[in-house]
Short mmCIF file of C-alpha atoms in Angstrom, two decimals:
data_model
loop_
_atom_site.label_atom_id
_atom_site.label_comp_id
_atom_site.label_asym_id
_atom_site.label_seq_id
_atom_site.Cartn_x
_atom_site.Cartn_y
_atom_site.Cartn_z
CA MET A 1 -206.38 -100.13 81.75
CA ALA A 2 -205.70 -96.86 83.59
CA LEU A 3 -202.57 -94.86 82.90
CA PRO A 4 -199.92 -94.62 85.62
CA VAL A 5 -200.00 -91.37 87.61
CA ARG A 6 -196.89 -90.05 85.83
CA PHE A 7 -198.81 -90.09 82.52
CA SER A 8 -202.03 -88.57 83.80
CA LEU A 9 -202.73 -84.85 83.77
CA LEU A 10 -202.14 -83.00 86.98
CA GLN A 11 -205.27 -81.44 88.39
CA SER A 12 -207.48 -83.49 86.08
CA ASP A 13 -210.55 -82.31 87.99
CA LEU A 14 -209.84 -78.90 86.45
CA ASN A 15 -209.91 -80.18 82.85
CA GLU A 16 -213.53 -79.20 82.18
CA PHE A 17 -212.62 -75.61 83.04
CA LEU A 18 -209.20 -75.59 81.37
CA PHE A 19 -210.39 -77.04 78.07
CA ALA A 20 -213.53 -74.89 77.82
CA SER A 21 -213.66 -72.45 74.91
CA VAL A 22 -212.98 -68.75 75.46
CA GLY A 23 -213.44 -67.76 71.84
CA ALA A 24 -211.83 -68.23 68.45
CA GLU A 25 -208.88 -66.89 66.52
CA ASP A 26 -209.39 -64.90 63.33
CA ASN A 27 -208.85 -68.13 61.39
CA GLY A 28 -211.60 -69.88 63.36
CA MET A 29 -209.32 -71.96 65.62
CA PRO A 30 -210.84 -72.25 69.10
CA VAL A 31 -209.03 -70.75 72.08
CA SER A 32 -209.38 -72.69 75.33
CA VAL A 33 -208.90 -71.35 78.84
CA LEU A 34 -205.69 -73.40 78.96
CA SER A 35 -204.23 -71.77 75.83
CA ALA A 36 -205.49 -68.33 76.86
CA LEU A 37 -203.80 -68.48 80.25
CA THR A 38 -200.63 -69.82 78.67
CA ARG A 39 -200.57 -66.95 76.19
CA LEU A 40 -200.81 -64.53 79.10
CA GLY A 41 -197.77 -66.13 80.74
CA VAL A 42 -199.77 -67.71 83.56
CA ASP A 43 -199.52 -71.36 84.64
CA PRO A 44 -203.01 -72.69 83.77
CA TRP A 45 -203.23 -75.34 86.50
CA THR A 46 -201.99 -73.03 89.25
CA GLU A 47 -204.35 -70.27 88.16
CA ALA A 48 -207.31 -72.67 87.87
CA ALA A 49 -206.59 -74.00 91.37
CA ARG A 50 -206.41 -70.41 92.63
CA PHE A 51 -209.75 -69.60 91.01
CA ALA A 52 -211.28 -72.75 92.54
CA ALA A 53 -210.17 -71.61 96.01
CA LEU A 54 -211.69 -68.12 95.61
CA PRO A 55 -215.35 -67.20 96.08
CA LYS A 56 -217.08 -67.47 92.69
CA THR A 57 -217.64 -63.73 92.32
CA SER A 58 -213.97 -62.94 93.02
CA ALA A 59 -212.81 -65.72 90.72
CA ALA A 60 -215.10 -64.52 87.92
CA ALA A 61 -213.86 -60.93 88.29
CA ALA A 62 -210.21 -62.07 88.18
CA LEU A 63 -210.86 -64.30 85.15
CA ALA A 64 -212.77 -61.53 83.35
CA GLN A 65 -209.79 -59.24 83.81
CA LEU A 66 -207.49 -61.88 82.28
CA ILE A 67 -209.89 -62.51 79.40
CA GLY A 68 -209.93 -58.76 78.72
CA ARG A 69 -206.14 -58.84 78.22
CA LEU A 70 -206.34 -61.53 75.52
CA PRO A 71 -205.22 -60.54 72.03
CA VAL A 72 -208.04 -62.60 70.51
CA GLU A 73 -210.30 -60.72 68.13
CA ARG A 74 -213.27 -63.09 68.07
CA LEU A 75 -214.17 -63.80 71.69
CA ALA A 76 -217.38 -65.62 72.48
CA SER A 77 -220.54 -63.59 71.92
CA LEU A 78 -220.76 -62.94 75.68
CA ASP A 79 -218.83 -60.07 77.22
CA SER A 80 -215.80 -61.03 79.30
CA THR A 81 -217.68 -60.85 82.62
CA GLU A 82 -220.52 -63.12 81.47
CA LEU A 83 -218.02 -65.50 79.89
CA ALA A 84 -215.95 -65.59 83.08
CA VAL A 85 -219.03 -66.36 85.21
CA ARG A 86 -219.96 -69.24 82.87
CA LEU A 87 -216.40 -70.60 82.92
CA ILE A 88 -216.01 -70.37 86.71
CA GLU A 89 -219.09 -72.59 87.05
CA LEU A 90 -217.02 -75.36 85.43
CA LEU A 91 -214.54 -75.43 88.31
CA PRO A 92 -214.81 -78.27 90.84
CA VAL A 93 -216.67 -77.62 94.06
CA ASN A 94 -214.22 -79.63 96.16
CA GLN A 95 -211.23 -77.44 96.99
CA GLY A 96 -208.91 -80.40 97.66
CA ALA A 97 -207.51 -80.16 94.12
CA VAL A 98 -204.43 -78.13 95.05
CA ALA A 99 -202.85 -80.64 97.43
CA PRO A 100 -202.57 -83.64 95.05
CA ALA A 101 -200.39 -81.71 92.60
CA ARG A 102 -198.01 -80.68 95.36
CA GLU A 103 -197.92 -84.24 96.69
CA PHE A 104 -197.23 -85.55 93.18
CA LEU A 105 -194.40 -83.08 92.61
CA HIS A 106 -192.91 -83.83 96.03
CA ALA A 107 -193.16 -87.57 95.38
CA THR A 108 -191.41 -87.10 92.04
CA ALA A 109 -188.55 -85.17 93.65
CA GLU A 110 -188.31 -87.78 96.42
CA ARG A 111 -188.19 -90.54 93.82
CA ARG A 112 -185.35 -88.78 91.97
CA VAL A 113 -183.32 -88.67 95.19
CA GLN A 114 -183.96 -92.39 95.77
CA VAL A 115 -182.88 -93.28 92.23
CA THR A 116 -179.76 -91.10 92.52
CA VAL A 117 -178.74 -92.76 95.80
CA TRP A 118 -179.41 -96.20 94.35
CA LEU A 119 -177.32 -95.46 91.25
CA ALA A 120 -174.47 -94.10 93.41
CA CYS A 121 -174.51 -97.30 95.49
CA LEU A 122 -174.55 -99.39 92.34
CA GLY A 123 -171.57 -97.44 90.97
CA LEU A 124 -169.62 -97.81 94.20
CA GLY A 125 -170.41 -101.53 94.33
CA THR A 126 -169.25 -101.99 90.76
CA ALA A 127 -166.04 -100.06 91.48
CA ALA A 128 -165.38 -102.25 94.52
CA LEU A 129 -165.89 -105.45 92.53
CA CYS A 130 -163.61 -104.22 89.76
CA ALA A 131 -160.90 -103.47 92.35
CA PHE A 132 -160.93 -107.12 93.51
CA PHE A 133 -160.63 -108.55 90.00
#
């Protein structure tokens, strides 16, 4: 049974890239692209979608620059440029990944408005019934 959309990860086509290893902490714990971008104060899904929309060379250069800013001592044996090129290859080829997240967020906001209006109507209806009795 598939999970409802609200429980699935946004941009799931980016998961292979986001969960790929960048290196390891001093204690041996792996550092994924997701955790690395988060540590740098960057939204991982937005940044991954941005990389996917760029030409591969530009995306690799931008990612290498971010990797170079990481405070992780034990990065993968590759230098940051080679690592970035390898990681960028994990991004999806189809660039339609950005729109579904926006549609999902818009649908969520629209749903909140619908629920709020419905609850207001329910409250007003209950108040009107209480006034008659």
